[in-house]
Tab-separated table of C-alpha atoms in Angstrom:
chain	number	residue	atom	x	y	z
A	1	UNK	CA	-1.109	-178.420	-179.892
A	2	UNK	CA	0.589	-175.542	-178.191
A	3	UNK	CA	3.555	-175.884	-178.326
A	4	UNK	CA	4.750	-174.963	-181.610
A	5	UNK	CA	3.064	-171.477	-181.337
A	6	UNK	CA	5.419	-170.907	-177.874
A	7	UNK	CA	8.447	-172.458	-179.850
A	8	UNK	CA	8.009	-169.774	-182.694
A	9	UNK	CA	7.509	-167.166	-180.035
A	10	UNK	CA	10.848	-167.931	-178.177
A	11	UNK	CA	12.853	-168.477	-181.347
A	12	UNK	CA	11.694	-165.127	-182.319
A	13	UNK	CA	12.153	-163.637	-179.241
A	14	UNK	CA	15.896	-165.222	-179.376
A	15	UNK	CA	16.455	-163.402	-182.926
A	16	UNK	CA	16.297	-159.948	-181.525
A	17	UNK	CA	19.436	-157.963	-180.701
A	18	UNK	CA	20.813	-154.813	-180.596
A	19	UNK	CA	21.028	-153.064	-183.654
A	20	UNK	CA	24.097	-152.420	-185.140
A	21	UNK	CA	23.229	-148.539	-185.347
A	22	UNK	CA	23.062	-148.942	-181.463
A	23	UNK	CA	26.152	-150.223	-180.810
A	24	UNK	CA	27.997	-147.608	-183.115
A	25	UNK	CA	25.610	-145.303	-180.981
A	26	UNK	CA	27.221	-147.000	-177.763
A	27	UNK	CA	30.670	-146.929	-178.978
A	28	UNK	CA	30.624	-142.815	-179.871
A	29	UNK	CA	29.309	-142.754	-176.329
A	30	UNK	CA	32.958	-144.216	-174.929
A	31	UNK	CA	34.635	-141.907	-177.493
A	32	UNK	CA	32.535	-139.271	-176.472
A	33	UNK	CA	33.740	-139.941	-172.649
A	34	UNK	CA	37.370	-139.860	-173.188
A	35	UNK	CA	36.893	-136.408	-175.539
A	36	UNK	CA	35.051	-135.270	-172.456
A	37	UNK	CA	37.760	-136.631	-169.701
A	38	UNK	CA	40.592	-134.753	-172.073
A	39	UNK	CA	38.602	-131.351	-172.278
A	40	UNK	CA	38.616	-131.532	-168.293
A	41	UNK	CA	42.360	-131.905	-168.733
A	42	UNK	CA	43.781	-129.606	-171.280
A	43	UNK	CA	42.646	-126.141	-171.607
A	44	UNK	CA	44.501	-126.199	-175.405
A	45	UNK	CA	42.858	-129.027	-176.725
A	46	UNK	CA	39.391	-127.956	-175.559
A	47	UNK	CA	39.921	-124.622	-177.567
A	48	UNK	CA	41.169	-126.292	-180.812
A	49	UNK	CA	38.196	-128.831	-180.232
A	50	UNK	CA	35.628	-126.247	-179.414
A	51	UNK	CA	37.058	-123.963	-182.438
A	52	UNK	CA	37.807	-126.326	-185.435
A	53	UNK	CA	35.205	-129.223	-184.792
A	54	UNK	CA	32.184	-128.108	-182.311
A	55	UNK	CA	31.761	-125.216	-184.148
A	56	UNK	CA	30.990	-127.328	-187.101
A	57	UNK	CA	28.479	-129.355	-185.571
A	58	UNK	CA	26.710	-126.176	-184.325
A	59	UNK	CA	26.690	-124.398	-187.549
A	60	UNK	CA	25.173	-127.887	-189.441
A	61	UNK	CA	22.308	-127.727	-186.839
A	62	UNK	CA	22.058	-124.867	-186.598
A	63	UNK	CA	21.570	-124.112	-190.517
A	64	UNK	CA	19.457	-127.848	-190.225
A	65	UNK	CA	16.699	-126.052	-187.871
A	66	UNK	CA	16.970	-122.680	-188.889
A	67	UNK	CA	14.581	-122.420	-191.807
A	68	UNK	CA	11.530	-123.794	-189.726
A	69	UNK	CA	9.577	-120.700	-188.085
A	70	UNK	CA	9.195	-122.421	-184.773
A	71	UNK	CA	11.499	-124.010	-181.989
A	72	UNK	CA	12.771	-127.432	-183.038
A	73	UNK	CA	13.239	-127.974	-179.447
A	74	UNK	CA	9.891	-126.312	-177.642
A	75	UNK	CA	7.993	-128.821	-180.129
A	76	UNK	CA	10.415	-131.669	-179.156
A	77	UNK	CA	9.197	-130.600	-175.199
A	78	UNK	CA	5.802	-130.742	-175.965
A	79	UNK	CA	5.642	-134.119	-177.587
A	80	UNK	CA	7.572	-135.761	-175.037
A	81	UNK	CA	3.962	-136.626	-173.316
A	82	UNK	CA	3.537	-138.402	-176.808
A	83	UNK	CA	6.667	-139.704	-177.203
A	84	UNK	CA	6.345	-141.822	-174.075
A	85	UNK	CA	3.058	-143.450	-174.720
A	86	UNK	CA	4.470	-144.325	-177.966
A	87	UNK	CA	7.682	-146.008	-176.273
A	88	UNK	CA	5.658	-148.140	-173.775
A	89	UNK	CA	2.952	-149.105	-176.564
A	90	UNK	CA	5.881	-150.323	-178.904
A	91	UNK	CA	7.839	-152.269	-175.906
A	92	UNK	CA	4.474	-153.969	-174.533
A	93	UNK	CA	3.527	-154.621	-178.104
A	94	UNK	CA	7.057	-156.209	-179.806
A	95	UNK	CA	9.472	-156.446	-176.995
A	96	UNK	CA	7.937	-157.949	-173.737
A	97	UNK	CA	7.955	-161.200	-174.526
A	98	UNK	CA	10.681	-162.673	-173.488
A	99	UNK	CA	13.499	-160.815	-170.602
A	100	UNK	CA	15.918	-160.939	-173.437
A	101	UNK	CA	13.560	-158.838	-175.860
A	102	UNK	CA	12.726	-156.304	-172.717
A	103	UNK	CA	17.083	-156.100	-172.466
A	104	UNK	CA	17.092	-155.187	-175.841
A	105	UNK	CA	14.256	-152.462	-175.778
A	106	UNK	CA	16.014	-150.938	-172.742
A	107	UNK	CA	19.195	-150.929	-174.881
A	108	UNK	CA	17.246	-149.057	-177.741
A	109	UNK	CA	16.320	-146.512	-175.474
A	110	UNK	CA	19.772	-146.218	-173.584
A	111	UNK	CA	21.287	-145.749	-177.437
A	112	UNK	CA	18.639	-142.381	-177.492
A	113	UNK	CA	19.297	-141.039	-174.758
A	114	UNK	CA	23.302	-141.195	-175.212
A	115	UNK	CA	22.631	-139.552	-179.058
A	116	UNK	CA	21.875	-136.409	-176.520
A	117	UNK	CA	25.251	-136.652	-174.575
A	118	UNK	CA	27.021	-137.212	-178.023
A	119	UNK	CA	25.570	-133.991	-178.966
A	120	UNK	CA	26.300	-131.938	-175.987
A	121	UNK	CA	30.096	-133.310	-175.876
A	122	UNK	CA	30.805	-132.966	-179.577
A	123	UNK	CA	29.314	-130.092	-180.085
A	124	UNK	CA	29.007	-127.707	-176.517
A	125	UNK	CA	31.229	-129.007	-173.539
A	126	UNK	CA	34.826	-128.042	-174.915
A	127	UNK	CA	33.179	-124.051	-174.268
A	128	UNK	CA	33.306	-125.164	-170.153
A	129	UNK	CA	36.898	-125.949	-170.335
A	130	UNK	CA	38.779	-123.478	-172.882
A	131	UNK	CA	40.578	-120.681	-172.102
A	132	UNK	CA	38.783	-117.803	-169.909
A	133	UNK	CA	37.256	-114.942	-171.551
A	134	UNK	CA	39.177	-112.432	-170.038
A	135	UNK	CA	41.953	-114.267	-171.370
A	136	UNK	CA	40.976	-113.678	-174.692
A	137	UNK	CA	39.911	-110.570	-174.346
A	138	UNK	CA	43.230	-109.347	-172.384
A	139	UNK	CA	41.110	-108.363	-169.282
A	140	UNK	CA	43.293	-108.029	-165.807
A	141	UNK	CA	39.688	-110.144	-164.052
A	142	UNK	CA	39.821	-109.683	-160.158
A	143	UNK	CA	37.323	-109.456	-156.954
A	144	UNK	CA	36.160	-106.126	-157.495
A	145	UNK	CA	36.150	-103.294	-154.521
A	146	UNK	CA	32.805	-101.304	-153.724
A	147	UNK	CA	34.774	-98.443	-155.367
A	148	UNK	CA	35.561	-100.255	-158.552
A	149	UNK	CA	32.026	-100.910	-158.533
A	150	UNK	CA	30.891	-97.466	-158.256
A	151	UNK	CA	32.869	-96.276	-160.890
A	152	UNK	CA	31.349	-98.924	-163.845
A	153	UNK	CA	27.792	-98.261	-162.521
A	154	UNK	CA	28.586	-94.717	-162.777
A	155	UNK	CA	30.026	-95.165	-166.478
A	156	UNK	CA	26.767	-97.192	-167.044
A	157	UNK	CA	24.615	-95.046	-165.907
A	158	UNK	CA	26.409	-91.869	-167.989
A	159	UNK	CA	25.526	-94.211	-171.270
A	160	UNK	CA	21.725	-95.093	-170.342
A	161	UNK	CA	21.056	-91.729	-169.569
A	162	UNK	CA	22.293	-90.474	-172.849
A	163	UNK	CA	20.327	-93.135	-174.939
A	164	UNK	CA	17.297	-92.562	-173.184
A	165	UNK	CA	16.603	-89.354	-175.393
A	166	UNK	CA	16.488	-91.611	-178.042
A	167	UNK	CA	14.431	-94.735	-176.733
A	168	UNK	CA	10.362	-94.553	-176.589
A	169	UNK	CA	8.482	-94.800	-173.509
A	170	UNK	CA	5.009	-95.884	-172.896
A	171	UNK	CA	2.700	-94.379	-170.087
A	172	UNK	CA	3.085	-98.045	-167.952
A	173	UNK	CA	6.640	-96.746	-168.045
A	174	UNK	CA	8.280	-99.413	-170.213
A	175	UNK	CA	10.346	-99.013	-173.178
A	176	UNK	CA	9.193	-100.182	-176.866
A	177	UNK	CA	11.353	-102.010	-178.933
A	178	UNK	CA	10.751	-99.974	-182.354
A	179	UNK	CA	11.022	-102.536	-184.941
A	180	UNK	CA	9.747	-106.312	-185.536
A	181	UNK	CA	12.039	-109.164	-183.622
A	182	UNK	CA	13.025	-110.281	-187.192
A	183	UNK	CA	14.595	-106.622	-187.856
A	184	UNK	CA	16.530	-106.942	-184.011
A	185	UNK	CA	17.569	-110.445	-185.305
A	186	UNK	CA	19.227	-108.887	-187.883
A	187	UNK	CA	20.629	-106.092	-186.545
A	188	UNK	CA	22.627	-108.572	-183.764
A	189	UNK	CA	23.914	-110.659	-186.354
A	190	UNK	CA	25.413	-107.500	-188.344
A	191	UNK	CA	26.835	-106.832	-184.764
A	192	UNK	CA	27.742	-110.223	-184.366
A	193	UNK	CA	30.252	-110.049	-187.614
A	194	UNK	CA	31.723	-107.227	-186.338
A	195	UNK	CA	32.437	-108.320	-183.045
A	196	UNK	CA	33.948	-111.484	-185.172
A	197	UNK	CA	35.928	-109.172	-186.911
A	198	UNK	CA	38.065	-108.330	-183.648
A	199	UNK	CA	37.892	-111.826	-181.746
A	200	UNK	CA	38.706	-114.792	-184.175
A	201	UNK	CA	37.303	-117.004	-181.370
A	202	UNK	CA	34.092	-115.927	-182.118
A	203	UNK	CA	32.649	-117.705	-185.429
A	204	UNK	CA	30.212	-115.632	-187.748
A	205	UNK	CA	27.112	-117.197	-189.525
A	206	UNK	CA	23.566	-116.112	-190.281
A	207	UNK	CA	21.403	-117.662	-188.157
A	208	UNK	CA	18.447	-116.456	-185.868
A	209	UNK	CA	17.273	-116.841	-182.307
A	210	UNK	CA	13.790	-118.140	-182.434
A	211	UNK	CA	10.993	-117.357	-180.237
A	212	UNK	CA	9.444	-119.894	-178.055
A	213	UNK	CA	5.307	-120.054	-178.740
A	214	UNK	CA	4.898	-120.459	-174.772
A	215	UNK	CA	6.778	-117.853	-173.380
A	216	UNK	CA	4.259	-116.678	-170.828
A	217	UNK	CA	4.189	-120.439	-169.154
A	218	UNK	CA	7.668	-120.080	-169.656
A	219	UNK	CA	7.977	-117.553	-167.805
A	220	UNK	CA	6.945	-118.784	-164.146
A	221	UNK	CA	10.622	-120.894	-164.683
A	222	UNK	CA	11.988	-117.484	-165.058
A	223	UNK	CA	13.863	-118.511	-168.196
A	224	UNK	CA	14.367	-115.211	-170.350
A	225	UNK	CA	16.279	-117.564	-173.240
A	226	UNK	CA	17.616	-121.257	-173.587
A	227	UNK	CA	20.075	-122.515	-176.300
A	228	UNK	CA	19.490	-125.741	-177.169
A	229	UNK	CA	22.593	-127.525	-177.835
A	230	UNK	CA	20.847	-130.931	-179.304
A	231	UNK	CA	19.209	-128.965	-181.930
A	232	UNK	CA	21.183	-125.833	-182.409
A	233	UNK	CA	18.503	-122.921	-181.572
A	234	UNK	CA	18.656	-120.222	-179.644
A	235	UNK	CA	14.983	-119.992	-178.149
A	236	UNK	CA	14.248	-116.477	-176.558
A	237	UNK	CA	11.082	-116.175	-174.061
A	238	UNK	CA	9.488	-113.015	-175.633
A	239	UNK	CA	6.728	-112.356	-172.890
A	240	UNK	CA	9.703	-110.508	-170.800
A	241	UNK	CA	10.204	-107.085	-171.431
A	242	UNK	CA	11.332	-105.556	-174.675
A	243	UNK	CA	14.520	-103.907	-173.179
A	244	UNK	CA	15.217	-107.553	-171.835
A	245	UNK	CA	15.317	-109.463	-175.156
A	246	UNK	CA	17.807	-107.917	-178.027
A	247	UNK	CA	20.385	-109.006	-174.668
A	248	UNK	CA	19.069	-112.201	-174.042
A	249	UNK	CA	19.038	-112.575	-177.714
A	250	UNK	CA	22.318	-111.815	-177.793
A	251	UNK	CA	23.409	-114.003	-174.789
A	252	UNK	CA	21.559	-117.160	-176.410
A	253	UNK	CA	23.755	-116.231	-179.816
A	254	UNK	CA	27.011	-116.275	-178.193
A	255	UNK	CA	26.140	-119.740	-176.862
A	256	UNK	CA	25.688	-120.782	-180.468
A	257	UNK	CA	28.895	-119.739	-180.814
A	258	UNK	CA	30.483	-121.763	-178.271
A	259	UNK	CA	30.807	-119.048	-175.531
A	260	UNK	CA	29.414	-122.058	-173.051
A	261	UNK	CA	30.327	-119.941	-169.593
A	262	UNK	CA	26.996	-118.023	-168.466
A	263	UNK	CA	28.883	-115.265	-167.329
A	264	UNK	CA	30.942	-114.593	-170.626
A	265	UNK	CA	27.873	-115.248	-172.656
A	266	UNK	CA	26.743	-112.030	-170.691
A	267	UNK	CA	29.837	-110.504	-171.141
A	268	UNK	CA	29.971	-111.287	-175.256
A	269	UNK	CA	26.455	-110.322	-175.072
A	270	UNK	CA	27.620	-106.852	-173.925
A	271	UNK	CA	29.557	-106.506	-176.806
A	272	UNK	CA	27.512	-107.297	-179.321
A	273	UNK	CA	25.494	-104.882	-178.461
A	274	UNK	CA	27.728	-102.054	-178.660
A	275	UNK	CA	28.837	-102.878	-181.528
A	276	UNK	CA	25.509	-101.949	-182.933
A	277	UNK	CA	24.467	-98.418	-184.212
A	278	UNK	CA	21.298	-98.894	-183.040
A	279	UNK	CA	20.174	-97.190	-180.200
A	280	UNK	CA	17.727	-99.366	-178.777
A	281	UNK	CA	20.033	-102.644	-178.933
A	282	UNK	CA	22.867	-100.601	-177.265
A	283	UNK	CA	20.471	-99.063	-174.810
A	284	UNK	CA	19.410	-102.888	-173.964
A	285	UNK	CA	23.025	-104.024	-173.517
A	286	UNK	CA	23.927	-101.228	-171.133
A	287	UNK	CA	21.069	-101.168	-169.156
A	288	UNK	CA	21.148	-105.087	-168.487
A	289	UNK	CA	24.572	-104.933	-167.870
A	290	UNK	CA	24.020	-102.111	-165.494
A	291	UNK	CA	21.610	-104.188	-163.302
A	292	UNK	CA	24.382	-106.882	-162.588
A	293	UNK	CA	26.838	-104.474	-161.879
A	294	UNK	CA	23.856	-102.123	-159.402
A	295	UNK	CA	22.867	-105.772	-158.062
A	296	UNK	CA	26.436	-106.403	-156.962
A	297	UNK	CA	26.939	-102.551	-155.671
A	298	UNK	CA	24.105	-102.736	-153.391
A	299	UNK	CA	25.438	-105.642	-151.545
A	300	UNK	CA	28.670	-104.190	-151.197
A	301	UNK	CA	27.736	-100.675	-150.359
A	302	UNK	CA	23.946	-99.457	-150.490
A	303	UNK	CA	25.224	-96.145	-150.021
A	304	UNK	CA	27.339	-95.551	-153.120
A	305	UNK	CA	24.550	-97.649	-155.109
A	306	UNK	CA	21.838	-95.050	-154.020
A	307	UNK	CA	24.293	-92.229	-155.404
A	308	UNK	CA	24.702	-93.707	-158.605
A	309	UNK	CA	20.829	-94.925	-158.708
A	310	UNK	CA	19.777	-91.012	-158.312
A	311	UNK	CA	21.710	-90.276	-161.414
A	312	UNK	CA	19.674	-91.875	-163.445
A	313	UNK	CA	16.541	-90.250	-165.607
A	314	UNK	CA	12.756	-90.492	-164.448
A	315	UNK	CA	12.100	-92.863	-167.433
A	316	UNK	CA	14.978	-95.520	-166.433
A	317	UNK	CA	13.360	-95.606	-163.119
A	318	UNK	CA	10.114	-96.125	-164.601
A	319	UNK	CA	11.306	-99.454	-166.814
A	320	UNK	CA	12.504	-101.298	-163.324
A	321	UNK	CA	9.568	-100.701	-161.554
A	322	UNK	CA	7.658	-101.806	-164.454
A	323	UNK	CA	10.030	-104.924	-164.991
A	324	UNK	CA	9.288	-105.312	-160.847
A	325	UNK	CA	5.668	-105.197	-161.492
A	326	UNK	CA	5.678	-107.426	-164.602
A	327	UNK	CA	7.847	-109.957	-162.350
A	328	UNK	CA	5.976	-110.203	-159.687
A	329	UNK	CA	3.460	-112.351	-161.226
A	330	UNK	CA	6.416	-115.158	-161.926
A	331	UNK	CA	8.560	-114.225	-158.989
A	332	UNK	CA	7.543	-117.242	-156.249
A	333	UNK	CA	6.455	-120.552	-157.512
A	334	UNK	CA	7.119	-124.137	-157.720
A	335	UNK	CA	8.392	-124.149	-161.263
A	336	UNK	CA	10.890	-121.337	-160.693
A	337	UNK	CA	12.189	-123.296	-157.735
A	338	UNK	CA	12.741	-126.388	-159.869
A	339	UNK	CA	14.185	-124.566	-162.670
A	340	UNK	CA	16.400	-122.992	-160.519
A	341	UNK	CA	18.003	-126.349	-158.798
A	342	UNK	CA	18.035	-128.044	-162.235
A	343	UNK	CA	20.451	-125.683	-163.714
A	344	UNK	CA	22.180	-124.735	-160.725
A	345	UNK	CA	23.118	-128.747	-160.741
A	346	UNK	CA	23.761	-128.542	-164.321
A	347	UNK	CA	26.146	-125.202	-164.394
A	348	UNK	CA	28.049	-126.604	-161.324
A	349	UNK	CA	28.247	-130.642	-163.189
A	350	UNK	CA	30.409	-128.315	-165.793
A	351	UNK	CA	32.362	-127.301	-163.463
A	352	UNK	CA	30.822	-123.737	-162.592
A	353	UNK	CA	31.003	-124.119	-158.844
A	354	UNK	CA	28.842	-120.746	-158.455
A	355	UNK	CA	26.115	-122.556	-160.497
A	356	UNK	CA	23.192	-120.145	-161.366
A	357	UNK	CA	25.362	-117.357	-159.257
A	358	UNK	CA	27.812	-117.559	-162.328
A	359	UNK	CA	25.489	-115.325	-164.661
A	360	UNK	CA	25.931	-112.591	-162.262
A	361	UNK	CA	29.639	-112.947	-162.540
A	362	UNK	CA	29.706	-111.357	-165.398
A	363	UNK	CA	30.132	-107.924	-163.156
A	364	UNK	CA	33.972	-108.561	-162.608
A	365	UNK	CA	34.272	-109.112	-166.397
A	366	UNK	CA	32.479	-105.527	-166.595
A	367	UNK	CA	34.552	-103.813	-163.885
A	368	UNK	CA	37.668	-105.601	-166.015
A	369	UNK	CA	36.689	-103.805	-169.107
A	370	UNK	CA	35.817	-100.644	-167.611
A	371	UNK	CA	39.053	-100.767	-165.602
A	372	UNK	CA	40.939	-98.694	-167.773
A	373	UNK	CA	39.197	-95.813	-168.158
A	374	UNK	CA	38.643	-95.123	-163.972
A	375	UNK	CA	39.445	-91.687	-163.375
């Protein structure tokens, strides 16, 4: 009397196979590994790739998320609890019995996860392997001496100091940003075009960095700003402090732009901001850029970092030991720790050996640019 019941059941078990959108899934994923093989192997054809097709792709998702008001991606995050219990309830429910059917599922979900890869190699990874900033930018890019050093703090500090008469100050000592983030949004996109003016490398579009909803939890992974490649947003943790963000904005742009390398993100970053007339974004891009370049002078010579340090006004001194005391409440935990060896494995899989280290790299870029001008 049984038996027809478990003949049904294993001739329907038998019917399922991959779907075809799988397979075509499965076969962009080979393509996808060869385009990535070739970008390790020819600087050229990962800038023509990264300039006439990638920046394509980021532009269409980029213009596909950018009318929602929240992060594509943070809600992506958050469902993922969701997502899962889904998954397992549809495999136990329609695809465990049989081994074959449980092949399949796995094959369903392998086909999901390599959508992700497709992304990040069609429309991100040719930025890891093009041609070196400095390159572009004409920049003679060297190990810099404690001197060299001395002398682009010192410039740095001359241009802080300046735009400080123009930048409000609260009693806790930090600086206030004196506009809405939709108003700095659009002020670093007007920068952005003219920046793309000078450097056809650089592709101009309107689009906005977004913030994330849970910055402050965000914060213990001290991530100031993430762009997220499989949905085209640049997400920017807005519980840091003001001076922090129109440069982290900034940063998380030029990403969108296919500037992949953390350090020339910083760099381009840099740039952008100048290239605004607004004091407050300018005083943001100096003043970040100034803290690489101080970081790196310290450890080469604390006394020539102390003489430049001294030159700065009251109120500058003020906004890092508020930014200190703000930190401190992130600075040691597990999360940061994790963080921290997840994209230090991730930076140096894309061929950054300094892994996280690279951000700060961005100092020889600024000693590059700065180079010129050395009295």
């Amino acid at each position: 009397m049984n038996e027809a019941p478990n003949m049904h059941a294993v001739e329907k078990s038998e019917r399922k196979r991959l779907p075809l959108a799988c397979k075509i899934i499965y076969l962009l994923t080979a393509v996808s590994a060869v385009l990535y093989a070739v970008f390790m192997n020819s600087t050229s054809f990962a800038d023509w790739f990264n300039r006439y097709v990638s920046a394509w792709g980021r532009f269409a998702l980029a213009k596909l998320t950018d009318f929602l008001p929240f992060s594509v991606a943070e809600l992506l995050i958050l469902l993922i609890p969701f997502f899962l219990g889904l998954l397992i309830t549809i495999g136990i429910k329609h695809f465990c019995d049989s081994n074959r059917s449980m092949l399949v599922y796995i094959g369903i979900l392998l086909s999901g996860v390599c959508v992700i890869g497709i992304l990040f190699v069609w429309n991100f990874a040719a930025g890891y392997y093009g041609t070196p900033l400095e390159q572009k930018l004409q920049l003679e890019r060297k190990k810099s001496t404690a001197e060299e050093l001395a002398q682009t703090a010192s410039m740095l500090a001359s241009e802080i100091s300046e735009l400080s008469e123009e930048i409000v100050f609260l009693e806790n000592g930090r600086s206030i940003m004196p506009y809405s983030y939709d108003t700095m949004n659009e002020k670093l996109i007007e920068s952005y075009d003219i920046l793309c003016q000078k450097y056809d490398f650089l592709h101009t579009f309107k689009s906005r960095t977004k913030p994330v909803m849970l910055s402050e939890p965000m914060s213990y992974t001290h991530i100031t700003g993430v762009y997220s490649f499989f949905t085209g947003e640049a997400n920017i943790n807005v519980n840091f402090p003001d001076y922090t963000i129109p440069y982290t904005a900034a940063h998380e742009l030029a990403h969108q732009r296919g500037i992949a390398r953390e350090d020339e993100a910083n760099f381009i970053a840099f740039l952008v901001c100048m290239e605004s007339n607004d004091p407050y974004i300018r005083y943001s891009g100096y003043l970040n850029l100034y803290e690489y370049v101080a970081s790196a002078l310290y450890s080469a010579s604390p006394q020539k970092y102390w003489e430049v340090h001294k030159t700065l006004p009251s109120e500058i001194h003020a906004e890092q030991q508020a930014y200190s005391l703000f930190f401190d409440k992130y600075r040691d935990n597990v999360a940061a720790d994790i963080s921290e060896a997840t994209n230090n494995a991730y930076l140096q899989s894309q061929g950054a050996s300094a892994g996280t280290r690279s951000y700060g790299l961005v100092v020889d870029l600024a000693v590059a640019y700065y180079r010129p001008f050395f009295g």
